[in-house]
XYZ file of C-alpha atoms in Angstrom:
571
model
C 105.047 76.070 107.864
C 106.913 74.932 111.038
C 109.618 76.550 113.354
C 112.448 73.977 113.791
C 114.881 73.919 116.735
C 117.689 71.569 118.011
C 117.904 70.179 121.508
C 120.671 68.923 123.673
C 120.492 65.439 122.214
C 122.535 66.535 119.055
C 125.647 64.667 118.480
C 126.771 66.593 115.520
C 126.475 63.695 112.916
C 125.757 66.195 110.094
C 122.756 64.219 108.834
C 120.624 67.325 109.032
C 122.988 69.553 107.241
C 123.263 67.065 104.398
C 119.441 66.874 103.982
C 118.571 70.513 104.643
C 121.669 72.708 104.330
C 119.548 75.878 104.040
C 118.079 75.303 107.369
C 120.737 73.449 109.454
C 124.442 73.949 109.768
C 127.116 72.355 112.200
C 128.786 74.824 114.464
C 131.089 73.725 117.309
C 130.160 70.194 116.798
C 126.405 70.717 117.148
C 123.643 71.417 114.801
C 122.062 74.829 114.782
C 119.128 76.398 112.848
C 120.549 79.155 110.571
C 117.356 79.793 108.705
C 113.689 78.954 109.340
C 111.919 77.450 106.173
C 109.782 79.973 104.153
C 108.877 77.852 101.260
C 107.214 74.436 100.939
C 110.385 72.935 99.642
C 112.460 74.237 102.495
C 109.819 72.962 104.958
C 109.726 69.518 103.367
C 113.664 69.226 103.583
C 113.623 70.318 107.232
C 110.956 67.743 108.064
C 113.004 65.089 106.182
C 116.188 66.087 108.138
C 113.956 65.723 111.425
C 113.152 62.264 110.266
C 116.715 61.451 109.583
C 118.003 62.711 112.853
C 119.290 59.483 114.790
C 118.833 61.036 118.297
C 115.571 62.889 117.779
C 117.426 66.108 118.510
C 115.375 68.091 116.072
C 111.947 69.430 117.160
C 109.416 71.389 115.106
C 106.378 73.297 116.074
C 103.540 74.435 113.793
C 103.662 78.227 113.073
C 100.643 80.328 113.702
C 99.680 83.568 111.995
C 100.983 86.555 114.067
C 98.234 89.344 114.313
C 98.195 92.828 115.517
C 96.689 91.940 118.877
C 99.453 89.234 119.681
C 101.973 90.001 122.500
C 105.458 90.975 121.471
C 107.369 89.312 124.133
C 105.359 85.857 123.799
C 105.877 85.993 119.903
C 109.570 86.564 120.094
C 110.082 83.891 122.813
C 108.106 81.364 120.577
C 110.270 82.527 117.563
C 113.540 83.798 118.906
C 115.200 84.350 115.492
C 112.784 87.072 114.976
C 114.587 89.248 117.571
C 117.442 89.863 115.115
C 115.352 89.793 112.042
C 113.007 92.649 113.255
C 116.041 94.881 113.515
C 115.932 94.843 109.729
C 112.651 96.818 109.969
C 113.549 99.206 112.700
C 116.533 99.669 115.134
C 113.895 100.621 117.765
C 113.103 96.771 118.098
C 116.514 96.533 119.724
C 115.402 99.038 122.460
C 112.585 96.780 123.433
C 115.033 93.945 124.133
C 116.649 96.042 126.738
C 116.357 93.772 129.883
C 114.335 96.226 131.753
C 111.999 97.131 128.938
C 111.747 93.285 128.006
C 110.359 92.730 131.369
C 108.021 95.694 131.376
C 106.841 97.123 128.164
C 107.579 94.085 125.852
C 105.628 91.846 128.425
C 102.439 93.811 127.950
C 102.822 95.338 124.471
C 100.946 94.005 121.387
C 102.327 94.509 117.782
C 99.825 97.420 117.335
C 101.727 99.112 120.318
C 105.032 98.174 118.612
C 103.877 99.818 115.419
C 103.050 102.992 117.344
C 106.531 102.898 119.205
C 108.675 102.281 116.120
C 106.740 104.289 113.527
C 106.628 101.110 111.246
C 103.077 100.355 109.865
C 101.333 97.428 111.423
C 100.791 95.886 108.138
C 104.535 96.102 107.379
C 105.400 94.407 110.727
C 102.787 91.615 110.117
C 103.870 90.996 106.543
C 107.444 90.954 107.662
C 107.049 88.503 110.509
C 104.520 86.178 108.655
C 106.708 85.989 105.548
C 109.604 84.867 107.768
C 107.299 82.151 109.321
C 106.146 81.182 105.721
C 102.631 82.394 106.506
C 102.224 85.576 104.380
C 99.446 83.978 102.430
C 97.688 83.012 105.617
C 98.084 86.519 106.817
C 96.503 87.798 103.758
C 93.440 85.468 103.957
C 93.258 86.538 107.671
C 92.325 90.138 106.755
C 90.553 92.133 108.363
C 91.101 90.039 111.628
C 94.956 90.731 111.300
C 94.563 94.403 112.122
C 91.407 94.083 114.228
C 91.840 95.890 117.741
C 90.320 94.711 120.805
C 88.909 98.206 121.382
C 88.096 101.294 119.378
C 91.088 103.055 121.008
C 94.498 101.647 121.596
C 95.201 101.527 125.385
C 98.639 102.892 126.186
C 100.907 100.046 127.165
C 102.288 102.110 130.000
C 98.831 101.849 131.574
C 99.328 98.098 131.863
C 102.374 98.167 134.008
C 102.590 97.307 137.635
C 103.971 99.826 140.069
C 107.311 98.058 140.253
C 107.514 97.688 136.504
C 106.754 101.409 136.014
C 109.337 102.407 138.505
C 111.989 100.321 137.022
C 111.080 101.670 133.576
C 111.247 105.284 134.644
C 114.701 104.757 136.242
C 115.969 103.126 133.002
C 114.580 105.959 130.808
C 116.304 108.437 132.889
C 119.651 106.936 131.886
C 119.024 107.883 128.256
C 117.302 111.258 128.823
C 114.201 112.276 127.158
C 113.674 113.061 123.368
C 112.492 116.407 122.823
C 110.121 116.993 119.948
C 107.677 119.540 120.960
C 104.408 119.441 118.876
C 101.850 121.290 121.015
C 102.233 122.911 124.301
C 100.468 120.907 127.074
C 98.055 122.429 129.487
C 97.731 126.153 128.840
C 97.104 128.918 131.468
C 94.233 131.123 130.777
C 95.019 133.446 127.929
C 98.327 131.630 127.141
C 98.871 131.230 123.389
C 99.244 127.778 122.006
C 102.534 127.020 120.138
C 102.762 124.198 117.514
C 106.442 123.353 116.705
C 106.490 120.939 113.880
C 110.164 121.008 113.008
C 111.216 117.800 114.754
C 108.141 115.777 113.529
C 109.131 112.891 111.488
C 105.638 112.443 109.936
C 103.608 115.059 108.058
C 102.487 117.696 110.343
C 99.552 118.688 108.293
C 96.957 116.735 110.251
C 98.299 118.101 113.613
C 98.011 121.678 112.185
C 94.448 121.218 111.014
C 93.420 119.701 114.337
C 94.788 122.660 116.223
C 93.187 125.235 113.787
C 89.808 123.503 114.394
C 90.153 123.943 118.081
C 90.862 127.673 118.065
C 87.997 129.829 119.032
C 86.986 133.205 117.533
C 89.641 135.714 118.197
C 91.950 132.950 119.441
C 95.351 132.209 118.027
C 98.207 129.867 117.808
C 101.897 130.083 116.768
C 103.176 127.849 114.095
C 106.934 127.063 114.135
C 108.168 125.500 110.873
C 111.384 125.180 108.951
C 109.982 127.475 106.155
C 107.201 129.794 105.418
C 104.229 127.466 104.408
C 102.436 129.428 101.794
C 99.903 126.737 100.841
C 98.826 126.283 104.489
C 98.572 130.175 104.939
C 96.337 130.281 101.936
C 94.138 127.439 103.159
C 93.866 128.721 106.719
C 92.788 132.171 105.302
C 89.942 130.558 103.715
C 88.991 129.096 107.142
C 88.808 132.479 108.661
C 92.363 132.885 109.859
C 94.629 135.991 109.453
C 98.342 135.503 109.797
C 101.338 137.504 110.878
C 104.872 136.429 110.220
C 106.807 136.784 113.371
C 110.058 135.635 111.943
C 111.230 134.001 108.783
C 114.922 132.951 109.383
C 116.890 130.209 107.914
C 115.435 126.941 109.330
C 112.952 128.589 111.405
C 109.732 130.425 110.500
C 107.254 131.650 113.162
C 103.835 132.474 112.153
C 100.830 133.586 114.259
C 97.422 132.451 112.974
C 94.384 134.219 114.502
C 90.760 133.221 113.967
C 89.100 136.481 112.846
C 85.896 135.172 111.077
C 83.430 132.867 112.652
C 81.770 130.163 110.766
C 77.951 130.380 110.855
C 77.831 127.302 113.032
C 80.434 128.251 115.619
C 77.946 129.058 118.270
C 76.519 125.463 118.039
C 79.849 123.610 117.428
C 78.936 121.122 120.154
C 76.004 119.845 118.208
C 78.085 119.299 114.985
C 79.021 115.690 114.140
C 82.789 115.340 114.990
C 84.267 113.199 112.119
C 87.770 111.812 111.503
C 88.901 111.929 108.035
C 91.849 110.087 106.630
C 93.594 109.658 103.190
C 95.520 106.638 102.066
C 96.439 107.977 98.690
C 98.278 111.173 97.746
C 96.358 111.434 94.460
C 93.498 112.945 96.306
C 95.466 115.617 98.285
C 94.443 118.546 95.954
C 90.787 117.636 96.332
C 91.169 117.316 100.234
C 92.862 120.674 100.424
C 89.971 122.309 98.503
C 87.398 120.432 100.456
C 88.799 121.770 103.650
C 88.201 125.208 102.362
C 84.522 124.834 102.115
C 82.755 127.136 104.429
C 79.516 125.296 103.843
C 80.970 121.999 104.844
C 82.575 123.508 107.974
C 79.175 124.824 109.067
C 77.908 121.045 109.067
C 80.774 119.173 110.552
C 83.686 119.508 113.001
C 86.981 117.665 112.014
C 88.026 115.796 114.939
C 91.135 114.527 113.371
C 92.730 114.537 109.794
C 95.201 111.644 109.121
C 97.333 111.844 106.071
C 99.288 108.568 105.681
C 102.652 108.088 103.918
C 102.315 104.390 104.290
C 99.021 103.739 102.515
C 98.280 100.414 104.377
C 97.985 102.082 107.669
C 94.465 103.366 106.984
C 93.165 99.789 106.779
C 93.152 99.449 110.595
C 91.434 102.685 110.910
C 88.590 101.491 108.872
C 88.372 98.042 110.337
C 88.348 99.375 113.818
C 85.854 102.160 112.922
C 88.312 105.021 113.966
C 87.840 106.651 110.578
C 84.427 108.124 109.417
C 85.640 109.280 105.950
C 88.552 107.623 103.974
C 90.033 108.467 100.663
C 91.094 104.974 99.525
C 91.776 102.695 96.571
C 88.919 101.036 94.881
C 90.462 97.425 95.266
C 90.707 97.955 99.042
C 87.013 98.381 99.273
C 86.388 94.650 98.729
C 87.997 93.985 102.116
C 85.171 95.697 103.771
C 82.051 93.713 102.630
C 79.312 93.798 105.309
C 81.541 95.919 107.671
C 79.215 99.012 107.754
C 80.891 101.069 105.182
C 80.312 102.150 101.604
C 82.366 103.699 98.755
C 79.601 105.831 97.203
C 81.762 107.478 94.805
C 84.892 106.862 92.710
C 86.678 109.812 91.280
C 90.216 108.821 90.328
C 90.570 106.643 87.111
C 93.513 105.258 84.954
C 96.102 105.872 87.469
C 98.960 103.215 86.958
C 101.519 103.433 84.270
C 104.716 101.486 83.683
C 107.627 103.792 83.074
C 110.871 102.407 81.231
C 114.126 103.789 80.084
C 113.803 101.709 77.082
C 112.957 104.125 74.194
C 109.831 103.369 72.191
C 108.509 100.549 74.447
C 104.820 100.374 73.909
C 103.821 97.004 75.303
C 104.989 94.519 77.900
C 106.364 92.335 75.157
C 108.964 94.882 74.646
C 110.211 94.311 78.132
C 110.314 90.521 78.177
C 113.380 89.282 80.123
C 113.771 92.619 81.942
C 113.666 93.496 85.703
C 110.598 95.354 86.735
C 110.349 97.234 90.289
C 106.824 96.780 91.719
C 104.939 98.619 94.483
C 103.755 96.683 97.522
C 104.262 92.837 97.595
C 104.078 89.752 95.376
C 100.414 89.095 96.130
C 99.095 92.555 96.197
C 96.639 93.789 93.593
C 99.228 95.657 91.334
C 101.162 92.448 91.005
C 97.970 90.262 90.235
C 96.756 92.824 87.570
C 100.224 92.851 86.024
C 100.083 89.070 85.841
C 96.648 89.352 84.092
C 97.881 91.870 81.595
C 100.847 89.642 80.873
C 98.720 86.661 80.077
C 96.374 88.702 78.003
C 99.603 89.375 75.782
C 100.549 85.664 75.834
C 103.346 86.233 78.396
C 104.097 84.784 81.688
C 105.390 86.132 85.007
C 108.250 83.832 84.696
C 109.220 85.833 81.548
C 110.348 88.682 83.748
C 112.135 89.343 86.954
C 109.840 91.271 89.365
C 111.434 93.001 92.373
C 109.545 94.030 95.367
C 110.450 96.024 98.576
C 111.092 94.382 101.820
C 108.530 93.964 102.923
C 106.786 96.542 100.820
C 107.778 98.383 97.632
C 107.097 102.084 98.336
C 106.204 104.473 95.249
C 108.676 107.126 96.492
C 111.504 104.710 96.729
C 110.764 103.114 93.314
C 110.488 106.712 91.686
C 113.993 107.612 93.143
C 115.603 104.263 92.008
C 114.288 104.997 88.562
C 115.585 108.581 88.567
C 118.982 107.433 89.886
C 119.399 104.840 87.216
C 119.187 101.996 89.721
C 115.991 100.688 88.237
C 115.194 100.677 84.433
C 111.610 99.750 84.535
C 109.067 100.624 87.265
C 105.293 100.486 87.872
C 104.069 103.728 89.415
C 100.779 105.343 90.379
C 100.085 109.001 90.346
C 101.349 111.407 91.508
C 104.724 109.744 91.513
C 104.431 108.990 87.826
C 103.959 112.530 86.894
C 106.657 113.669 89.334
C 109.173 111.206 87.531
C 108.225 112.298 84.224
C 108.731 115.928 85.035
C 112.352 115.256 86.278
C 113.002 112.904 83.349
C 112.086 115.478 80.900
C 113.863 118.414 82.821
C 117.088 116.262 82.480
C 116.513 115.182 78.918
C 116.189 111.598 80.140
C 114.825 109.070 77.439
C 111.781 107.142 78.671
C 108.638 105.411 77.586
C 105.190 105.240 79.192
C 103.012 102.040 79.125
C 99.470 102.783 80.319
C 97.835 99.884 82.379
C 94.492 101.461 81.391
C 95.277 101.002 77.706
C 96.453 97.520 78.264
C 93.346 96.660 80.296
C 91.200 97.840 77.440
C 93.230 95.951 74.930
C 92.270 92.862 76.843
C 88.675 94.025 77.485
C 87.712 96.194 74.320
C 85.196 98.894 75.278
C 85.775 98.637 79.100
C 86.570 102.251 79.326
C 88.193 104.028 82.244
C 90.012 101.998 84.752
C 88.900 102.722 88.398
C 91.438 103.613 90.991
C 90.398 105.548 93.989
C 87.212 107.008 95.760
C 85.844 107.766 99.298
C 84.914 105.234 101.787
C 82.297 106.482 104.344
C 80.667 104.897 107.501
C 77.142 103.780 106.757
C 75.794 105.058 109.899
C 76.524 108.601 108.762
C 73.852 108.457 106.196
C 71.348 107.314 108.837
C 72.307 109.853 111.467
C 73.139 112.863 109.384
C 71.538 112.670 105.938
C 71.694 116.357 105.364
C 75.280 116.652 106.371
C 76.238 113.650 103.876
C 74.245 115.405 101.152
C 76.307 118.554 101.735
C 79.562 116.449 101.869
C 78.712 114.770 98.469
C 77.941 118.162 96.750
C 81.115 119.829 98.184
C 83.130 116.865 97.073
C 81.843 117.075 93.599
C 82.479 120.874 93.582
C 86.120 120.334 94.912
C 86.800 117.900 92.162
C 85.385 120.175 89.435
C 87.345 123.161 90.824
C 90.662 121.198 90.905
C 90.225 120.074 87.186
C 89.273 123.707 86.124
C 91.978 125.373 88.140
C 95.207 123.227 88.122
C 97.449 125.933 88.612
C 95.614 127.292 91.717
C 95.089 123.690 92.981
C 98.775 123.103 92.752
C 99.682 126.281 94.709
C 97.214 125.051 97.410
C 98.510 121.475 97.787
C 102.246 121.423 96.814
C 103.445 121.765 100.362
C 101.239 118.777 101.407
C 102.750 116.779 98.437
C 106.280 117.686 99.379
C 107.344 118.927 95.951
C 107.423 122.059 93.882
C 104.155 123.556 92.285
C 104.972 122.803 88.686
C 105.168 119.064 89.090
C 101.884 119.071 91.096
C 100.292 121.122 88.359
C 101.622 118.702 85.766
C 100.215 115.769 87.868
C 96.660 117.485 88.088
C 96.703 117.909 84.303
C 97.627 114.293 83.636
C 95.453 112.580 86.197
C 91.842 111.481 85.325
C 89.606 112.960 87.906
C 85.817 112.350 87.291
C 83.129 111.771 89.796
C 80.948 108.918 89.442
C 78.183 107.555 91.587
C 74.853 105.754 91.726
C 73.704 102.925 89.323
C 76.527 103.880 86.819
C 79.162 103.228 89.278
C 77.508 99.979 90.475
C 77.416 98.838 86.911
C 81.017 99.762 86.281
C 82.105 97.962 89.508
C 80.130 94.808 88.556
C 82.023 94.694 85.317
C 85.355 95.416 86.857
C 85.115 92.855 89.585
C 83.706 90.220 87.259
C 86.797 90.537 85.175
C 89.017 90.391 88.234
C 87.114 87.241 89.731
C 86.881 85.506 86.344
C 90.720 85.738 85.769
C 91.767 84.817 89.448
C 93.093 88.272 90.110
C 90.952 88.716 93.237
C 89.122 85.947 95.198
C 86.019 88.078 95.580
C 82.401 87.155 94.746
C 80.556 89.614 92.551
C 77.319 89.540 94.741
C 74.990 91.958 96.211
C 76.937 92.686 99.537
C 79.883 93.700 97.184
C 77.845 95.814 94.887
C 76.171 97.435 98.001
C 79.364 99.017 98.893
C 79.160 101.301 95.878
C 75.513 102.250 96.218
C 74.925 105.953 97.396
């Protein structure tokens, strides 16, 4: 794709508008670009318009894939139409166009910085921009380089400012005042109690709370300020040796003091424990994570440096690529991105996770929905869409027989779920736990629906294949070399946590409903529906060989089923 522009030689002859009306328009007797080409047809017509221009007033420059490390200002100056387009993603991009910020922060900031500033995931930003440039396919092929950082830790953009830029920026910010959202009190005086106020946090505060809890010494304490009394968190911290005291429980403000009253056996040698960062990219594993965090045996072997729970699942990719995460709960298909990158997926424990829900009664196959609109997660070239294409073809259908709708730039499971429940979408593809949550609400409101299992359709196309793999755990390979005993304990405790969740769905729901942002009953229903089963070793390798061979042979994933791929799944 190319970016087109019109220079001062234009005489307003309208030749370009007649040839490529989607790209060019005459305004005030001059041609202007109203839309950059995003399809091959649009690009071809724009090039024909360039050739037809009698005064050579149209210019074209080849587009380049925009990556996370690219500079914000340089990119927007190269593609000025993106200044307006990016406001569709977040209004905070307008702040960066303030003249002072444009000449300070934007001059030094990369899109990785922009993601942190705006709260929009780097993958969303990159897909949005490159789709506008007609380069979304090239971006997908560029993974993992698209999210590769130049260093293990992102350097604050403020550290790159000159003295003059910093002074101008400070003066500008003072005009608007400062946003107040206290998470953790700053430097504490000796004996001063730490206060963690999470009421203003726009992201899930769970990881911040756990990070503070792990930093509290024996007999030390911290005060949590929340909008409500967090019963699941109280139960979990209790198992970690914390007592609690409710200081107040008023409408919109609950204050709870947590005191570390019991020491783990390894507390005295905590400095010798490996400090690990754990992240989860899929909510299906939340009950297991909550149970795992209760493991005293595991806490005696590791110190959790950071726990990240992502709402936008793609955010975890950069943490794996840039080696910021030690242990990641992630989708199976994601693992193929990390061949020869020093990680493994030694265990898969979530199976048969996707279903198509429809308001059409008695629907049992995709043929029953022919000609209908189906709302899909992620984007058009993501694995869910590709697997859907394969399942359609196995039934003698074609993608063109349906109207598939995606989000802009990503379809989010929660948004798709709400659209279905509000009647804005009649047919939706959902993973767990959103599928169970949707069914719970539908049945409560006596809403007619049908459920089409992708695992069943996959087995119809591949008789005898069995359970359909969905999610597991990705681990840094070096952990097995440096800490074999620790990883043996982690593996055993992970298996124990999975078994406990399966055997105690009611207790597991009570432990995790707060983290899953819904009531206990729908979570218990989800736990009873989902297929948790721990699999590792050669049985897992054989399963993955069969799975990826099918995906490769039918053009679903461009992945070679070779030893480097299978090595990912060896324990």
